[in-house]
Coordinates of C-alpha atoms in Angstrom, one line a residue:
M1 CA -66.3 60.8 112.4
H2 CA -63.5 59.0 114.0
I3 CA -64.0 55.7 112.2
A4 CA -64.0 55.5 108.4
L5 CA -67.1 53.8 107.1
K6 CA -65.7 51.9 104.1
S7 CA -69.0 50.3 103.3
V8 CA -72.6 51.0 104.2
S9 CA -72.9 47.4 105.5
L10 CA -74.4 47.5 108.9
S11 CA -72.0 44.8 109.9
L12 CA -69.4 47.5 110.2
L13 CA -71.5 49.2 112.9
A14 CA -70.1 46.8 115.5
A15 CA -71.2 47.5 119.0
G16 CA -67.7 48.5 120.1
L17 CA -67.6 51.2 117.5
L18 CA -70.9 52.8 118.5
T19 CA -70.4 53.9 122.0
A20 CA -70.8 57.5 123.1
C21 CA -70.1 58.5 126.7
T22 CA -72.5 60.8 128.5
T23 CA -72.2 62.5 131.8
P24 CA -75.0 61.4 134.2
P25 CA -76.9 64.4 135.6
G26 CA -77.1 63.2 139.1
K27 CA -78.9 60.2 140.5
N28 CA -77.4 57.0 139.3
N29 CA -80.6 55.0 139.7
Y30 CA -79.9 53.3 136.4
L31 CA -76.6 51.8 137.4
D32 CA -75.8 48.4 135.9
K33 CA -79.1 48.4 134.0
T34 CA -79.4 48.4 130.2
Y35 CA -82.2 50.5 128.7
K36 CA -83.4 49.9 125.1
I37 CA -84.2 53.3 123.5
T38 CA -85.4 53.6 120.0
I39 CA -85.6 57.0 118.2
L40 CA -88.0 57.1 115.2
H41 CA -87.7 60.1 112.9
T42 CA -89.0 61.8 109.8
N43 CA -88.5 65.3 108.3
D44 CA -89.6 67.6 105.5
H45 CA -93.1 66.2 105.3
H46 CA -94.3 69.1 103.0
G47 CA -98.0 68.3 103.0
R48 CA -97.8 64.7 102.0
F49 CA -100.6 63.5 104.3
W50 CA -102.1 61.4 101.5
P51 CA -100.4 58.8 99.4
N52 CA -99.4 59.8 95.9
A53 CA -100.8 58.4 92.7
D54 CA -98.5 55.3 93.0
G55 CA -99.6 54.6 96.6
E56 CA -96.3 55.7 98.1
Y57 CA -95.9 57.1 101.6
G58 CA -98.8 58.9 103.3
L59 CA -99.5 59.3 107.1
A60 CA -101.9 56.4 107.4
A61 CA -99.2 53.9 106.3
Q62 CA -96.6 55.8 108.4
K63 CA -98.8 55.2 111.5
T64 CA -98.8 51.4 110.8
V65 CA -95.0 51.5 110.7
V66 CA -94.7 53.5 113.9
D67 CA -97.3 51.4 115.8
K68 CA -95.5 48.2 114.8
V69 CA -92.1 49.4 116.0
R70 CA -93.5 50.8 119.2
A71 CA -95.1 47.5 119.9
E72 CA -91.8 45.6 119.2
V73 CA -89.8 47.9 121.4
K74 CA -92.3 47.8 124.2
A75 CA -92.4 44.0 124.2
E76 CA -88.7 44.0 124.8
G77 CA -89.0 46.4 127.7
G78 CA -87.8 49.4 125.7
Y79 CA -88.9 53.0 125.1
T80 CA -89.5 55.0 121.9
L81 CA -89.5 58.7 120.9
L82 CA -90.8 59.9 117.6
L83 CA -89.3 63.1 116.3
S84 CA -89.6 65.4 113.2
G85 CA -86.9 67.5 111.7
G86 CA -89.5 70.1 110.6
D87 CA -91.1 71.6 107.4
V88 CA -94.6 70.1 107.8
N89 CA -95.9 72.9 105.5
T90 CA -95.9 73.5 101.7
G91 CA -96.0 70.8 99.1
V92 CA -99.4 69.7 97.8
P93 CA -102.5 71.8 97.3
E94 CA -104.8 69.6 99.3
S95 CA -102.7 70.4 102.3
D96 CA -101.7 74.0 101.4
L97 CA -105.3 75.0 100.9
Q98 CA -106.1 73.8 104.5
D99 CA -103.1 75.3 106.2
A100 CA -101.7 71.8 106.8
E101 CA -104.4 71.0 109.3
P102 CA -104.7 67.4 108.2
D103 CA -101.0 67.0 108.6
F104 CA -100.6 68.4 112.1
R105 CA -103.7 66.6 113.3
A106 CA -102.6 63.3 111.9
M107 CA -99.1 63.7 113.4
S108 CA -100.8 64.1 116.7
R109 CA -102.8 60.9 116.2
I110 CA -99.6 59.1 115.2
G111 CA -98.1 60.3 118.4
Y112 CA -95.1 62.5 117.6
D113 CA -93.2 63.5 120.7
A114 CA -91.6 66.7 119.4
M115 CA -90.6 68.5 116.2
A116 CA -88.1 71.1 115.1
V117 CA -89.6 74.3 113.6
G118 CA -88.7 74.4 109.9
N119 CA -88.3 77.5 107.7
H120 CA -91.4 76.5 105.7
E121 CA -93.4 76.8 108.9
F122 CA -93.2 80.6 108.2
D123 CA -94.6 80.4 104.6
K124 CA -97.9 81.7 105.9
P125 CA -98.6 84.5 108.4
V126 CA -97.7 83.9 112.0
P127 CA -101.4 83.6 113.1
V128 CA -101.6 80.5 110.9
L129 CA -98.4 79.1 112.5
M130 CA -100.0 79.7 115.9
K131 CA -103.1 77.9 114.8
Q132 CA -101.0 74.9 113.7
R133 CA -99.3 75.0 117.0
G134 CA -102.7 74.4 118.6
W135 CA -103.4 71.5 116.3
A136 CA -100.2 69.8 117.4
S137 CA -100.4 67.7 120.6
F138 CA -96.6 67.7 120.7
P139 CA -94.1 70.6 121.3
M140 CA -92.8 72.6 118.4
L141 CA -89.2 73.4 119.4
S142 CA -86.7 76.1 118.4
A143 CA -84.1 77.7 120.6
N144 CA -82.9 80.2 118.1
I145 CA -86.1 81.9 116.9
Y146 CA -86.8 85.1 118.8
Q147 CA -89.9 87.4 118.6
D148 CA -89.6 90.9 120.0
G149 CA -86.5 89.8 122.0
R150 CA -88.0 86.6 123.5
R151 CA -87.9 83.0 122.3
M152 CA -90.9 82.3 120.2
F153 CA -91.0 78.6 120.9
D154 CA -89.8 76.3 123.7
P155 CA -86.1 75.7 123.2
Y156 CA -86.2 72.1 124.4
A157 CA -88.4 69.4 125.9
M158 CA -87.5 66.8 128.6
F159 CA -88.6 63.2 128.5
N160 CA -88.3 60.6 131.2
L161 CA -87.8 57.1 129.8
G162 CA -88.0 54.8 132.8
G163 CA -85.7 57.0 134.8
V164 CA -83.4 57.9 131.9
K165 CA -83.7 61.7 131.2
V166 CA -83.7 62.7 127.6
A167 CA -83.5 66.3 126.4
V168 CA -84.6 67.2 122.9
L169 CA -83.3 70.6 121.7
G170 CA -84.9 72.3 118.7
L171 CA -82.9 74.4 116.2
T172 CA -83.9 76.1 113.0
T173 CA -81.7 77.3 110.1
D174 CA -80.8 81.0 110.2
D175 CA -81.3 81.0 106.5
T176 CA -85.0 81.2 107.2
A177 CA -85.0 85.0 107.2
K178 CA -84.0 85.1 103.5
M179 CA -86.3 82.2 102.5
V180 CA -89.7 83.7 103.5
N181 CA -91.7 86.8 102.9
P182 CA -90.1 89.6 105.0
A183 CA -93.5 91.0 105.7
Q184 CA -94.5 87.8 107.5
I185 CA -91.5 87.8 109.9
Q186 CA -91.4 91.4 111.2
G187 CA -90.1 91.4 114.7
I188 CA -88.8 87.9 114.4
E189 CA -85.1 87.1 114.5
F190 CA -83.4 83.9 113.5
K191 CA -80.2 83.7 115.6
S192 CA -77.3 81.4 114.9
P193 CA -78.4 77.9 115.9
I194 CA -74.8 76.9 116.6
A195 CA -74.4 79.8 119.0
E196 CA -77.6 78.9 120.8
A197 CA -76.7 75.3 121.0
A198 CA -73.3 76.2 122.4
K199 CA -75.0 78.0 125.3
L200 CA -77.7 75.4 125.9
V201 CA -76.0 72.0 125.5
P202 CA -73.8 72.4 128.6
E203 CA -76.9 73.3 130.6
L204 CA -78.8 70.3 129.2
R205 CA -75.9 67.9 130.0
Q206 CA -76.5 68.8 133.7
K207 CA -80.2 68.0 133.4
A208 CA -80.3 65.0 131.1
D209 CA -78.6 61.7 130.5
I210 CA -79.0 61.9 126.8
V211 CA -79.1 65.1 124.6
I212 CA -80.7 65.0 121.2
A213 CA -80.9 67.9 118.8
A214 CA -84.0 68.0 116.5
T215 CA -82.8 70.3 113.8
H216 CA -83.9 71.9 110.6
M217 CA -80.4 73.0 109.4
G218 CA -79.4 70.6 106.6
H219 CA -76.7 67.9 106.2
Y220 CA -73.7 69.0 104.1
P221 CA -71.0 66.3 103.8
D222 CA -67.8 67.4 105.5
G223 CA -69.4 70.7 106.4
Q224 CA -69.3 72.0 102.8
H225 CA -72.4 74.1 103.0
G226 CA -71.8 76.5 100.1
V227 CA -74.2 79.5 100.1
N228 CA -76.4 77.7 102.7
A229 CA -76.1 78.5 106.4
P230 CA -74.0 76.0 108.4
G231 CA -75.8 72.7 109.1
D232 CA -75.7 69.7 111.3
V233 CA -72.1 68.6 110.5
E234 CA -70.8 72.1 111.3
M235 CA -72.8 72.3 114.5
A236 CA -71.7 68.8 115.7
R237 CA -68.0 69.8 115.2
A238 CA -68.5 73.1 117.0
V239 CA -70.6 72.0 120.0
K240 CA -69.5 69.0 122.1
G241 CA -72.0 67.0 124.1
I242 CA -74.8 66.2 121.6
D243 CA -75.5 62.4 121.4
L244 CA -77.8 62.4 118.3
I245 CA -78.9 65.0 115.7
V246 CA -82.2 64.3 114.0
G247 CA -82.1 66.5 111.0
G248 CA -84.0 67.9 108.1
H249 CA -83.9 70.8 105.5
S250 CA -81.5 69.4 102.9
Q251 CA -83.9 66.5 102.2
N252 CA -81.3 63.7 101.9
P253 CA -81.1 60.2 103.2
V254 CA -78.0 60.6 105.4
C255 CA -76.3 57.3 104.6
M256 CA -72.5 57.4 104.5
K257 CA -70.2 55.5 102.1
A258 CA -67.1 56.6 104.0
E259 CA -66.0 59.2 106.4
N260 CA -67.5 62.5 105.3
V261 CA -68.7 60.9 102.0
R262 CA -72.5 60.6 101.7
D263 CA -74.1 58.1 99.4
D264 CA -76.3 60.3 97.3
A265 CA -77.3 57.3 95.2
Y266 CA -78.9 55.5 98.1
V267 CA -81.5 52.9 97.1
P268 CA -84.5 52.1 99.4
G269 CA -83.9 49.0 101.4
Q270 CA -80.2 49.1 101.3
P271 CA -78.2 49.3 104.6
C272 CA -77.7 52.8 105.9
A273 CA -74.8 54.0 108.0
P274 CA -75.5 57.4 109.6
D275 CA -72.9 60.2 109.8
R276 CA -70.8 60.6 112.9
Q277 CA -69.2 63.9 113.9
N278 CA -67.5 64.8 117.2
G279 CA -69.3 62.0 119.1
A280 CA -72.7 62.9 117.6
W281 CA -74.7 60.6 115.3
I282 CA -76.5 62.5 112.5
V283 CA -79.6 61.1 110.8
Q284 CA -82.0 62.3 108.2
A285 CA -84.9 60.5 106.5
H286 CA -85.0 62.1 103.1
E287 CA -88.4 63.8 102.6
W288 CA -92.2 63.5 102.4
G289 CA -92.5 60.6 104.7
K290 CA -90.8 58.3 102.2
Y291 CA -89.0 56.7 105.1
V292 CA -89.3 56.3 108.8
G293 CA -85.8 56.4 110.3
R294 CA -85.2 53.9 113.1
A295 CA -82.2 54.2 115.5
D296 CA -82.0 51.5 118.2
F297 CA -79.8 52.5 121.1
E298 CA -78.7 50.9 124.4
F299 CA -78.1 53.1 127.4
N300 CA -76.0 51.6 130.2
N301 CA -74.0 53.3 133.0
G302 CA -73.9 56.6 131.2
K303 CA -72.9 55.1 127.8
F304 CA -75.2 55.6 124.8
K305 CA -74.6 52.9 122.1
L306 CA -76.1 52.7 118.7
V307 CA -77.0 49.0 118.1
K308 CA -78.7 49.3 114.7
Y309 CA -79.9 51.9 112.3
Q310 CA -82.2 51.6 109.3
L311 CA -84.4 53.7 107.0
I312 CA -87.8 51.9 106.6
P313 CA -89.3 52.7 103.2
V314 CA -93.0 53.5 103.3
N315 CA -94.4 51.8 100.2
L316 CA -91.7 53.3 97.9
K317 CA -91.8 51.7 94.4
K318 CA -89.4 51.3 91.4
T319 CA -90.2 51.1 87.7
V320 CA -89.3 47.8 86.1
A321 CA -89.7 46.5 82.6
T322 CA -92.3 43.7 82.0
A323 CA -92.1 40.8 79.6
D324 CA -94.3 42.6 77.0
G325 CA -91.9 45.6 76.8
K326 CA -94.0 47.8 79.0
T327 CA -93.2 49.1 82.5
E328 CA -94.8 48.7 85.9
K329 CA -94.3 50.0 89.5
V330 CA -93.2 47.4 92.0
P331 CA -92.5 48.0 95.7
Y332 CA -88.9 47.9 97.1
A333 CA -90.1 46.1 100.2
E334 CA -93.2 44.5 101.5
L335 CA -96.3 46.7 101.2
I336 CA -97.4 48.4 104.4
P337 CA -101.2 48.6 105.0
E338 CA -102.7 51.9 105.9
D339 CA -104.1 52.4 109.3
G340 CA -107.9 52.3 108.7
K341 CA -109.0 54.9 111.3
L342 CA -106.4 57.4 110.2
R343 CA -107.1 57.0 106.5
T344 CA -110.8 57.6 107.2
F345 CA -109.9 60.7 109.2
L346 CA -107.7 62.0 106.4
K347 CA -110.1 61.2 103.6
A348 CA -112.4 64.0 104.6
Y349 CA -109.5 66.5 104.3
Q350 CA -108.5 65.0 100.9
D351 CA -112.0 65.3 99.6
K352 CA -112.3 68.9 100.8
G353 CA -109.0 69.8 99.2
Q354 CA -110.1 68.3 95.9
Q355 CA -113.2 70.4 96.0
E356 CA -111.2 73.6 96.7
L357 CA -109.0 73.0 93.7
G358 CA -111.9 74.4 91.6
V359 CA -111.9 77.7 93.3
K360 CA -110.9 80.7 91.2
V361 CA -107.4 82.1 91.9
G362 CA -107.2 84.8 89.2
E363 CA -108.3 86.0 85.8
L364 CA -106.6 86.2 82.4
S365 CA -107.3 88.6 79.5
A366 CA -106.1 86.0 77.0
K367 CA -104.7 82.5 76.8
L368 CA -101.1 82.0 78.0
E369 CA -99.7 79.5 75.5
G370 CA -98.4 76.2 76.8
D371 CA -99.6 73.7 74.2
R372 CA -97.0 71.1 73.5
E373 CA -96.4 71.8 69.8
V374 CA -96.0 75.5 70.5
V375 CA -94.1 75.7 73.8
R376 CA -91.5 73.2 72.6
S377 CA -90.8 75.0 69.4
R378 CA -90.7 78.8 70.1
P379 CA -90.8 81.3 73.0
T380 CA -94.3 81.8 74.4
N381 CA -96.1 84.2 76.7
L382 CA -96.6 81.4 79.3
G383 CA -92.8 80.6 79.2
V384 CA -92.2 84.3 80.0
F385 CA -94.9 84.4 82.7
V386 CA -93.6 81.2 84.4
G387 CA -90.1 82.5 84.3
M388 CA -91.1 85.8 85.8
A389 CA -93.0 84.0 88.6
M390 CA -89.8 82.0 89.4
M391 CA -87.7 85.2 89.3
D392 CA -90.2 87.0 91.6
K393 CA -90.1 84.3 94.2
T394 CA -86.3 83.9 94.3
Q395 CA -85.2 87.5 93.5
A396 CA -83.3 86.0 90.5
D397 CA -81.8 87.9 87.6
F398 CA -83.1 85.4 85.0
A399 CA -84.9 82.1 84.6
V400 CA -84.5 79.1 82.4
I401 CA -87.4 76.6 82.1
N402 CA -87.4 73.3 80.2
S403 CA -90.5 73.4 78.0
G404 CA -91.2 69.7 78.7
G405 CA -92.1 70.7 82.3
I406 CA -94.9 72.9 81.0
R407 CA -97.8 70.6 80.3
D408 CA -100.7 72.8 79.4
S409 CA -101.9 76.4 78.7
L410 CA -103.6 78.7 81.1
P411 CA -107.0 79.6 79.6
A412 CA -108.5 83.0 79.1
G413 CA -111.0 84.1 81.7
P414 CA -111.2 82.7 85.3
V415 CA -108.2 80.5 86.4
S416 CA -108.6 77.9 89.0
Y417 CA -105.9 76.0 91.0
R418 CA -106.8 73.0 89.0
D419 CA -105.9 74.9 85.8
V420 CA -102.5 75.7 87.3
L421 CA -101.9 72.1 88.2
K422 CA -102.5 71.1 84.6
V423 CA -99.5 73.4 83.7
F424 CA -97.3 72.0 86.5
P425 CA -98.5 68.5 87.4
F426 CA -95.1 67.0 88.5
G427 CA -94.6 68.7 91.8
S428 CA -91.1 70.0 90.9
T429 CA -89.6 72.5 93.4
L430 CA -88.2 75.9 92.7
A431 CA -84.4 76.3 93.0
Y432 CA -81.9 79.0 92.3
V433 CA -78.2 79.0 91.7
D434 CA -75.8 81.9 92.3
L435 CA -73.3 81.8 89.4
P436 CA -70.3 83.8 88.3
G437 CA -70.8 85.5 85.0
G438 CA -68.7 83.0 83.1
E439 CA -70.7 80.1 84.5
A440 CA -74.0 81.8 83.8
L441 CA -72.9 82.3 80.2
D442 CA -71.9 78.7 79.9
Y443 CA -75.3 77.6 81.1
L444 CA -77.1 79.8 78.6
K445 CA -74.9 78.3 75.8
V446 CA -76.1 74.8 76.8
A447 CA -79.8 76.0 76.9
A448 CA -79.4 77.6 73.5
R449 CA -78.3 74.3 72.0
M450 CA -81.5 72.5 73.1
T451 CA -83.4 71.8 69.8
P452 CA -87.0 72.8 69.1
G453 CA -89.4 69.9 69.4
A454 CA -87.7 68.5 72.5
G455 CA -88.8 68.7 76.1
A456 CA -85.4 70.2 76.8
F457 CA -86.1 73.2 74.5
A458 CA -85.7 76.3 76.8
Q459 CA -88.1 79.0 77.7
F460 CA -86.5 82.1 79.2
A461 CA -87.1 85.2 81.2
G462 CA -84.8 88.1 82.1
V463 CA -82.5 87.6 79.2
R464 CA -82.0 88.7 75.6
L465 CA -80.4 86.1 73.4
R466 CA -79.3 85.8 69.8
I467 CA -78.8 82.2 68.7
E468 CA -77.5 81.2 65.3
G469 CA -77.4 77.5 64.2
G470 CA -77.8 76.5 67.8
E471 CA -74.9 78.5 69.0
L472 CA -75.3 81.5 71.4
R473 CA -73.8 84.6 69.7
Q474 CA -75.0 87.3 72.1
A475 CA -76.5 87.3 75.6
L476 CA -77.7 90.0 77.8
I477 CA -79.0 89.7 81.4
G478 CA -81.2 92.5 82.6
G479 CA -80.5 94.4 79.4
Q480 CA -76.7 94.4 80.0
P481 CA -73.8 92.3 78.7
I482 CA -72.8 89.5 81.1
D483 CA -69.9 90.6 83.4
P484 CA -67.5 87.8 84.2
A485 CA -66.7 89.5 87.6
K486 CA -70.4 89.7 88.6
T487 CA -72.6 87.0 90.3
Y488 CA -76.0 86.3 88.7
R489 CA -78.9 84.4 90.3
M490 CA -80.6 81.9 88.0
A491 CA -84.0 80.4 88.8
I492 CA -84.6 76.8 87.6
N493 CA -86.6 73.8 88.7
S494 CA -85.3 70.9 90.7
F495 CA -85.6 68.6 87.8
M496 CA -83.2 70.6 85.7
A497 CA -80.9 71.1 88.6
A498 CA -80.6 67.4 88.9
G499 CA -79.4 67.2 85.3
G500 CA -82.9 66.5 83.8
D501 CA -83.4 66.8 80.1
G502 CA -79.6 66.9 79.6
Y503 CA -79.0 70.1 81.4
P504 CA -75.8 70.6 83.5
K505 CA -76.2 69.1 87.0
L506 CA -76.2 72.0 89.5
N507 CA -77.7 70.5 92.6
Q508 CA -74.2 70.0 94.1
H509 CA -73.0 73.5 93.1
P510 CA -71.9 75.6 96.1
G511 CA -74.3 78.3 95.0
Y512 CA -77.4 76.0 94.7
V513 CA -80.4 76.4 96.9
N514 CA -83.6 74.4 96.6
T515 CA -86.3 76.6 98.1
G516 CA -88.7 73.7 98.6
F517 CA -91.6 75.7 97.0
V518 CA -93.6 73.6 94.6
D519 CA -93.8 75.1 91.1
A520 CA -97.6 75.0 91.0
E521 CA -97.9 76.9 94.2
I522 CA -95.6 79.6 93.0
L523 CA -97.5 79.9 89.7
K524 CA -100.8 80.1 91.6
D525 CA -99.5 82.8 93.9
F526 CA -98.2 84.8 90.9
V527 CA -101.5 84.5 89.1
A528 CA -103.4 85.8 92.2
K529 CA -100.9 88.6 92.8
H530 CA -101.1 90.0 89.3
S531 CA -104.8 89.4 88.5
P532 CA -106.5 90.6 86.4
I533 CA -103.5 89.6 84.1
Q534 CA -103.0 91.3 80.8
A535 CA -101.5 88.6 78.6
A536 CA -100.0 91.2 76.3
R537 CA -97.4 92.2 79.0
Y538 CA -95.8 88.7 78.6
V539 CA -95.4 88.5 74.9
P540 CA -91.8 87.3 74.3
G541 CA -91.3 89.5 71.3
D542 CA -87.7 89.4 70.0
A543 CA -86.0 88.7 73.3
V544 CA -84.8 85.4 72.0
Q545 CA -83.9 85.3 68.4
R546 CA -83.1 82.1 66.6
R547 CA -81.7 81.9 63.1

């Protein structure tokens, strides 16, 4: 970014500071004419087609927002494009159980113009992805995914907005290969998106007046991507000629406090200044359809100028105290009504998903203990079982789980998805952190100090610990003493990673990766994979000794 953004006030986004020059591809039929072009965008939808229990987000309300903006822009003689930064899949059971059919079909009804292919589009076998591709009335784009030596998706799409040619290039993180089941991506190669962009952008500059990249690569401030693959900032710096990057994957509102400093405490409704790198604007709209991003541009004589940018909250609410000492949820902004036709369309899928929650996913020989009084006071077989499920999904060396995140037991006998959701009702996502031995030991010392009876009290898997008076006296990982020179992978949930329950905040650690997988989905899959489950195999025994 060439101009330091000392405040998120949109008044700083003066017209003279927002101009990016483009090279016209040929015919100058737009000379001396100003085109109003609005780019709407979302990303990391993750199955949230239906509003949550507080009435937040949901695609029916999103359609109302999009329709309103489109009407406003059209009335002013302008044009709109609606783009997604990918990851439609994986998030809530009602969607997961139906292969995200309600999500893709609703996005078609909303009128998405294109989307980037996300890594979670490969969570299920390729035939499911191809089925989803058929449900989508818009192109799924990725230039860097190859199947048997050929591009698996269209690399880009071209749009004609009243004579102005716009190219939308799709790119997917090359971390995808290590984030999904290897058996499901045989013959598929995820090449470097930056290398593919470097080849294609010069070509697109000859074809288009405006070049937009719809990406699923992540936004890492100042390019500090840690163990993640390089993201949007790194690509913008490496590849000249991109006007706008509509991103996803890292699931942030990209609102900058200053040059290369993102506001990670962004509050809905506040002004939002997008990132700027090497002439390219970079935007991202958090996750789950919580916002619709709106970027209003003017195109005149080859110059592409950002006039205004905002994140429109979709019925997001905050908790406030009431006069009687209780709390209630109130909206950050004026409530957005749901589109009636789309809600009716989606309700059939919501009802079907609810019915399918009762379907058996596995069987248990005996109860896995998650009752509050027990799981918060001593190691339990459910704590071990959950930890092993987390380790299995992330290939981690050990797992730490806050017992307050475990809300119920798994019963003996048939286990349904609804039973699993009683254990994990919060929708936390699975994360892992690659830690040097010394840092892994320090984290275990903190976990050991969490007192029985509290929600922070830790359940473990993959370790042997001896704790005396709340102090860790001995720790083994994988049966061996911790080696300070070795790197260990720890599986935790996103709540703990954010500092929840008083644990060290790790979501900014260079070794941190949020997989995006919801805890209940991971537990369900682990139950199904190992059924019939012999509960005796998960008895904690003397692995964690407290004196």
